[in-house]
């Protein structure tokens, strides 16, 4: 097996190559698809890639293929608004996402790839007292778990976001916000590429333009996958396909409680920095942050009906603009540059599904809905452990598939109106 | 904005409707097992392709209707009022 | 005890007159577009099977209007009619409604709704800023009706021209009356909209 | 230099659009200039000899006019408080304050230009490779990177001036008002269709506007026909910005009097795309120097504005547009020193500079020519965006060296003009006319019979990049070298290349740079352009202001009939969903004690109210409520709780039996709409045979709760036709009668406060009158109006839970302490299986009353009950009770703690732990209900 020779990225390296004009080596290799792997991971999003990375790094399982019908990060992982936070509502959720943010914090060094983690602070606004009560609830659950999360009032919000209209004569007055200083944004593509590069360096193969067309099973066990590039056998197949998760699971005869809804996003043209925090308003269905390039990145809630269409809609930008101008009327002359859409795999309890299915060796890491990017590292770490040890790690035990039939829903529902 | 041909009102913007999703048969509550009931509650088809689903024309005739929609193109090839045979296309 | 006074959800700016128990504006303005608050009008909701005796007797298809004497019947929904008449005529209107109530209902919703009349040659321009339905003069002819989202409210809208001038009756939930009125006034501003009083004709 | 002096306005041109008699004064970077009415910012600056108009984003290179149209990436300015104004499109206005964006300290001396020196190190994606360690320094580096952010500034003080959006419903919408678009519009209109014709520029005519005398004449004649046609509505300075599902099309009108832009939402039967062609830049060293311009930019500047873009010009061309530009330049007195025609073997190697602007060119024959203007005419890009957005996959036409519409065009979308092919004016007009007729046919009768003449691109040279490296994406400062490096590193598909280098991600969104990007990548991969493909086109076609998208805000507000009274009597509003209602009138505690000792009234109009009529109403009630309804007598009311199929509580309320087949249901205020849809859903989809008609009468009645020991006395002053005595009208009953002379009022003996109380429902028009009358007659009793807060305190004293506050998204029936209500012996009801299983397992939290041991401590709502680090419950409601003079709470706790007398630790937000005791009952006040029944 050919190993990719990793070359360390550094400012010095950049300088030397700038002088010598020597090219950088490839981020990951283009190799032929083999007939057999120890593990086949479907989906080269953050979940598939991080699972592969931790399989190789933490468990020495390196004969792994990550296959994707499109390109690395072509799914939700390449089209999400890259908001990270750990201030969830349920104790299981808080613990899990906190682990993920912690891994993100040191990911650049771990992967030797600058993922531009920016903990700029995360604000969830409350416009009525029901919402404010939910914010308090979240804050208190968080504090019990040691997460930095506090309800703050309009004056403090104004200090963090000077462009915010916090006056009380608006249609949706801002009564307060849940403030979560460690929350922030990250350069999502860099995370995907960084994981792919680091996994590849340890021997994992990344196969783009490789579409899974079927799952082979025998006697209740998975034996491999059928792809547009031929059959591949593997005793373990992990479904990390988010919006397409039920289509893959159906191939294995596994039913998942998931509905696919498009989620849209948009960016404006860049302007000089004026917004450092991430601002979310559940009641107004909008969230916004400003990237280092100066664009505002917007998101909202999912489209109201199930679809696999990734087309955009006009009403999305209309609603978004209306609502964001309620919050920041002064940005009325900024222009929306581009809008796009991705697919979200929504579960009944707004929580993911990680673990075993009734088909032995067919594992799922799905149900990531509108919030799964931030979970990438922790779920990859846990799924790798699960695949390598055949045991469910404690940190994800609340998120098993059986919980639906057994009536143990892990409800993030209360706080999930716009759950980024 | 997709256009939904309401069998009562004619073509209307989808923003006038509430999406109800796949309509599932309610199991008999007297005999149902947990597995069957939770299947009814949580497991819905999520096809890529044609799907049959219920919409509620909440800002129009206030009637529920059944539509066949393609989940990739959002094309709607038929709608019918509940309990009605044919219907608008 | 004094006689009880009924008020519209829309505040009156200026002088009022008494119309039965209702207090209404007595302004008489004209302009390229006018808006009148006719919330005091009698409003009866009839629900019946379309092919029942009553349904047939109302003689008014869904999405159209039909006049019987001074009442305007609006085909508001499939098997659902909104009967509009001058203020204070609830008992007479109910009395005059043809056909028996079978399955279905008849409810006096006079107090549950707000009713506005938007009139003028520019009225259609105002309308086209507030709802997605094609309200072009040909597409939505006199005697037509629809129920749709209007200023983001669910409204029943009927075209009921006055002396050949386009005119629209807009019916919405009473609690949003002031909001609806203010919204139309704001949109109408560029067209020189004027507020006028309760029409003498009564609706 | 940016400060260059002297006018370069030439003699009158045939198609000139400026008014030489009207001068406009404006400032650019603080300096005063003059232009003419009709000038764009850029034509005026050029007329003033200003060559350097901006700095590039990353390397801060000097930039001048390039494409000279709306999309020109070098011509973005800050104008007054507006960022990113398109200077090659926006017309001058008197007193305009124009400045360069993103330079410090000035356009002339821009410190960022040091990046040019570093450019070999700042290759695409350099930041991914650096600033990795030490981690703690990254935030500082990030701040430095943010200084790169391009674009103008927005002020915190601006505001949103709402523009009305409007809807339009033409039969045919034509995007583009060039010859093909006008021709299509005319023939569609002649065929009887209503046509909306939308043109991005200020006038119709397309490329004809800067053409020859003949072309100008054709344009004029078409314009006149269009203007005279009654079935054509024309919008200029408006743009078709997007095409969405089923021909839902966004059109932006610009330059309106008060607002900048407004949105028209068009549902059109058919769409004709006639956007013409966009000239594409050519990649070579020095291609972004000020003085290097596309031929159409030159044609515009010269023929529309009579401006000389330089003194000594070299023209590099692969088509007739370069020849036309040379002609125009000569016509205005520019010295065209050489025309290098690629069709005859000419080649361009690089452009050279002196003091930051173009000074000469080096040609492939080795010659060097001095010049201050290099005109480049490399070829055309078809702006296929509207087709891509319609689901079409354009295909690459090798010979024509551009994309053309693919065969999979939606049958309601048509294309004509330059987008489809090249030809003489007559051929363009003929194709436009045929397509216009097709669009009309499809719009009116569905089937298309007209056959359009064959029309395809003429052969064009594939001039994408030359032998030297240059800029590919001008707005993102991405060079062909960057692209090659990235492809070599493995970012070798268009999508990865785009995201890694940011090519095509800037304001022009690929309209100028996609083809060259793809061509460079194709060369790196040894593939064809077709195989390489393009990135995904997305809306909008051009950027749209948030203000236009937002428009006027339609956020319905609901008021009760008594709102005016509340506001004039000190009521402080609270937003409760769509409703505005008084939270209190100054002192909620005082309102509580007045009610407890005398009488008070509260406006509860927002309560959901439905009239249910029919022979099967009890069946419906039995289905949706967890309790039983068959034996409810006429005149009685009953409390009920509704759960979902998952057993989770979603609403509660009281329903009364008015007469034989008529019931009156009330719901929570926020639950009303949901309950209505829920009931209709079961009736329409589950039990269509049931005879039940539901009428929403929420707003038809003003609802007032009269509460307090003296409520009966007060009400009896206003009611004569109903016996209000306890015997005749006991608790949990209803009567209908006349209040204060208003007939048809419902009176219910119920209340949320725990006091003797009457909830009255009065025909809404009389609401204010009845309220005022109650206040008047209550004066003797010291009556008080009370708001939501007093009611919340009293309901908590009485131990009533609030759905959504004391319950949440997973609280099943048996968790709320309503075991007595849930009738598992009923055959069936919504949620029964789950409730049965919850009953059997005893799972889930339990709602209990909790009294803090320190009666002065009021634990904040949401305070957690934590034992051994594990969350065991939380406070859902808490208040200081003025009646009991102590703090009281409701809370959800694990079953083990739900035993009266259990002491639980409550963690306050500041971390302090206080103790609370679980109570026997939810109610802390009058648990037996003696007051209610009195
Ligand atoms: C607009 C938007 C905004 C979002 N914002 C946030 C946010 O701010 N914070 C946050 O935490 N989360 C956010 N999310 C959610 C987040 O993006 C996803 O949950 C997450 O990226 C899922 O990652 P994944 O690796 O599981 O799946 P994906 O990244 O979606 O990857 C799935 C992959 O599977 C591949 N695939 C599918 N079918 C096949 C097949 N048959 N064969 C081979 N490959 C296949 C696809 O090509 C795709 O690349 C957002 C999502 C969207 C759409
Ligand atoms: N000689 C030249 O300079 C030249 C230049 C371009 C095209 N041509 C020829 O002319 C023909 C083109 O004629 P035509 O009528 O197709 O194009 P055109 O370029 O004359 O007109 C197209 C018009 O559409 C407008 N437009 C583009 N996108 C728009 C949008 N989204 N919304 C609103 N308006 C939009 C443009 O502003 C332009 O005025 C081609 O055959 C080509 O060979 C010649
Ligand atoms: C955080 C973030 C920032 C983005 N910024 C830009 C941008 O500045 N310019 C741009 O053209 N697209 C931007 N995009 C959108 C992408 O171009 C693209 O639309 C998105 O990844 C979805 O892919 P698709 O449009 O190819 O389907 C951004 C996307 C994300 C997730
Ligand atoms: Zn309908």
PDB file of N, CA, C and O in Angstrom, chain A residues 364-385:
ATOM      1  N   UNK A 364     -24.588   3.138  11.506  1.00  0.00           N
ATOM      2  CA  UNK A 364     -25.086   4.436  11.043  1.00  0.00           C
ATOM      3  C   UNK A 364     -24.544   5.573  11.901  1.00  0.00           C
ATOM      4  O   UNK A 364     -24.337   5.441  13.111  1.00  0.00           O
ATOM      5  N   UNK A 365     -24.310   6.673  11.245  1.00  0.00           N
ATOM      6  CA  UNK A 365     -23.911   7.924  11.902  1.00  0.00           C
ATOM      7  C   UNK A 365     -24.682   8.998  11.148  1.00  0.00           C
ATOM      8  O   UNK A 365     -24.161   9.647  10.240  1.00  0.00           O
ATOM      9  N   UNK A 366     -25.958   9.123  11.490  1.00  0.00           N
ATOM     10  CA  UNK A 366     -26.894   9.903  10.668  1.00  0.00           C
ATOM     11  C   UNK A 366     -27.833  10.710  11.562  1.00  0.00           C
ATOM     12  O   UNK A 366     -27.681  10.722  12.785  1.00  0.00           O
ATOM     13  N   UNK A 367     -28.793  11.356  10.934  1.00  0.00           N
ATOM     14  CA  UNK A 367     -29.765  12.127  11.709  1.00  0.00           C
ATOM     15  C   UNK A 367     -29.185  13.444  12.183  1.00  0.00           C
ATOM     16  O   UNK A 367     -29.593  13.964  13.218  1.00  0.00           O
ATOM     17  N   UNK A 368     -28.240  13.979  11.435  1.00  0.00           N
ATOM     18  CA  UNK A 368     -27.529  15.175  11.897  1.00  0.00           C
ATOM     19  C   UNK A 368     -28.260  16.464  11.636  1.00  0.00           C
ATOM     20  O   UNK A 368     -27.818  17.536  12.054  1.00  0.00           O
ATOM     21  N   UNK A 369     -29.343  16.346  10.928  1.00  0.00           N
ATOM     22  CA  UNK A 369     -30.231  17.493  10.798  1.00  0.00           C
ATOM     23  C   UNK A 369     -29.502  18.768  10.441  1.00  0.00           C
ATOM     24  O   UNK A 369     -28.687  18.812   9.520  1.00  0.00           O
ATOM     25  N   UNK A 370     -29.791  19.801  11.205  1.00  0.00           N
ATOM     26  CA  UNK A 370     -29.254  21.129  10.911  1.00  0.00           C
ATOM     27  C   UNK A 370     -28.069  21.470  11.788  1.00  0.00           C
ATOM     28  O   UNK A 370     -27.629  22.598  11.826  1.00  0.00           O
ATOM     29  N   UNK A 371     -27.567  20.471  12.528  1.00  0.00           N
ATOM     30  CA  UNK A 371     -26.600  20.813  13.578  1.00  0.00           C
ATOM     31  C   UNK A 371     -25.369  19.917  13.590  1.00  0.00           C
ATOM     32  O   UNK A 371     -24.611  19.918  14.537  1.00  0.00           O
ATOM     33  N   UNK A 372     -25.185  19.133  12.494  1.00  0.00           N
ATOM     34  CA  UNK A 372     -24.192  18.067  12.584  1.00  0.00           C
ATOM     35  C   UNK A 372     -22.758  18.440  12.304  1.00  0.00           C
ATOM     36  O   UNK A 372     -21.856  17.640  12.551  1.00  0.00           O
ATOM     37  N   UNK A 373     -22.520  19.638  11.769  1.00  0.00           N
ATOM     38  CA  UNK A 373     -21.132  19.938  11.462  1.00  0.00           C
ATOM     39  C   UNK A 373     -20.314  20.040  12.733  1.00  0.00           C
ATOM     40  O   UNK A 373     -19.204  19.522  12.840  1.00  0.00           O
ATOM     41  N   UNK A 374     -20.901  20.703  13.699  1.00  0.00           N
ATOM     42  CA  UNK A 374     -20.184  20.890  14.964  1.00  0.00           C
ATOM     43  C   UNK A 374     -19.892  19.566  15.656  1.00  0.00           C
ATOM     44  O   UNK A 374     -19.044  19.486  16.519  1.00  0.00           O
ATOM     45  N   UNK A 375     -20.639  18.524  15.251  1.00  0.00           N
ATOM     46  CA  UNK A 375     -20.490  17.231  15.913  1.00  0.00           C
ATOM     47  C   UNK A 375     -19.414  16.366  15.281  1.00  0.00           C
ATOM     48  O   UNK A 375     -19.039  15.329  15.834  1.00  0.00           O
ATOM     49  N   UNK A 376     -18.920  16.789  14.126  1.00  0.00           N
ATOM     50  CA  UNK A 376     -18.004  15.965  13.351  1.00  0.00           C
ATOM     51  C   UNK A 376     -16.911  15.279  14.149  1.00  0.00           C
ATOM     52  O   UNK A 376     -16.808  14.042  14.146  1.00  0.00           O
ATOM     53  N   UNK A 377     -16.082  16.033  14.856  1.00  0.00           N
ATOM     54  CA  UNK A 377     -14.970  15.385  15.566  1.00  0.00           C
ATOM     55  C   UNK A 377     -15.422  14.373  16.618  1.00  0.00           C
ATOM     56  O   UNK A 377     -14.919  13.241  16.649  1.00  0.00           O
ATOM     57  N   UNK A 378     -16.381  14.762  17.460  1.00  0.00           N
ATOM     58  CA  UNK A 378     -16.778  13.850  18.540  1.00  0.00           C
ATOM     59  C   UNK A 378     -17.444  12.603  17.985  1.00  0.00           C
ATOM     60  O   UNK A 378     -17.239  11.493  18.481  1.00  0.00           O
ATOM     61  N   UNK A 379     -18.248  12.778  16.937  1.00  0.00           N
ATOM     62  CA  UNK A 379     -18.923  11.587  16.445  1.00  0.00           C
ATOM     63  C   UNK A 379     -17.930  10.696  15.703  1.00  0.00           C
ATOM     64  O   UNK A 379     -18.002   9.465  15.793  1.00  0.00           O
ATOM     65  N   UNK A 380     -16.990  11.320  14.992  1.00  0.00           N
ATOM     66  CA  UNK A 380     -15.969  10.515  14.317  1.00  0.00           C
ATOM     67  C   UNK A 380     -15.170   9.704  15.327  1.00  0.00           C
ATOM     68  O   UNK A 380     -14.919   8.505  15.134  1.00  0.00           O
ATOM     69  N   UNK A 381     -14.814  10.355  16.410  1.00  0.00           N
ATOM     70  CA  UNK A 381     -14.033   9.687  17.446  1.00  0.00           C
ATOM     71  C   UNK A 381     -14.823   8.511  18.038  1.00  0.00           C
ATOM     72  O   UNK A 381     -14.312   7.392  18.182  1.00  0.00           O
ATOM     73  N   UNK A 382     -16.111   8.777  18.322  1.00  0.00           N
ATOM     74  CA  UNK A 382     -16.926   7.731  18.943  1.00  0.00           C
ATOM     75  C   UNK A 382     -17.248   6.605  17.963  1.00  0.00           C
ATOM     76  O   UNK A 382     -17.204   5.424  18.315  1.00  0.00           O
ATOM     77  N   UNK A 383     -17.563   6.985  16.723  1.00  0.00           N
ATOM     78  CA  UNK A 383     -17.893   5.949  15.739  1.00  0.00           C
ATOM     79  C   UNK A 383     -16.676   5.084  15.424  1.00  0.00           C
ATOM     80  O   UNK A 383     -16.804   3.879  15.206  1.00  0.00           O
ATOM     81  N   UNK A 384     -15.515   5.711  15.406  1.00  0.00           N
ATOM     82  CA  UNK A 384     -14.299   4.929  15.160  1.00  0.00           C
ATOM     83  C   UNK A 384     -14.109   3.916  16.283  1.00  0.00           C
ATOM     84  O   UNK A 384     -13.812   2.742  16.049  1.00  0.00           O
ATOM     85  N   UNK A 385     -14.325   4.371  17.489  1.00  0.00           N
ATOM     86  CA  UNK A 385     -14.178   3.476  18.639  1.00  0.00           C
ATOM     87  C   UNK A 385     -15.198   2.336  18.563  1.00  0.00           C
ATOM     88  O   UNK A 385     -14.874   1.166  18.797  1.00  0.00           O
TER      89      UNK A 385
END
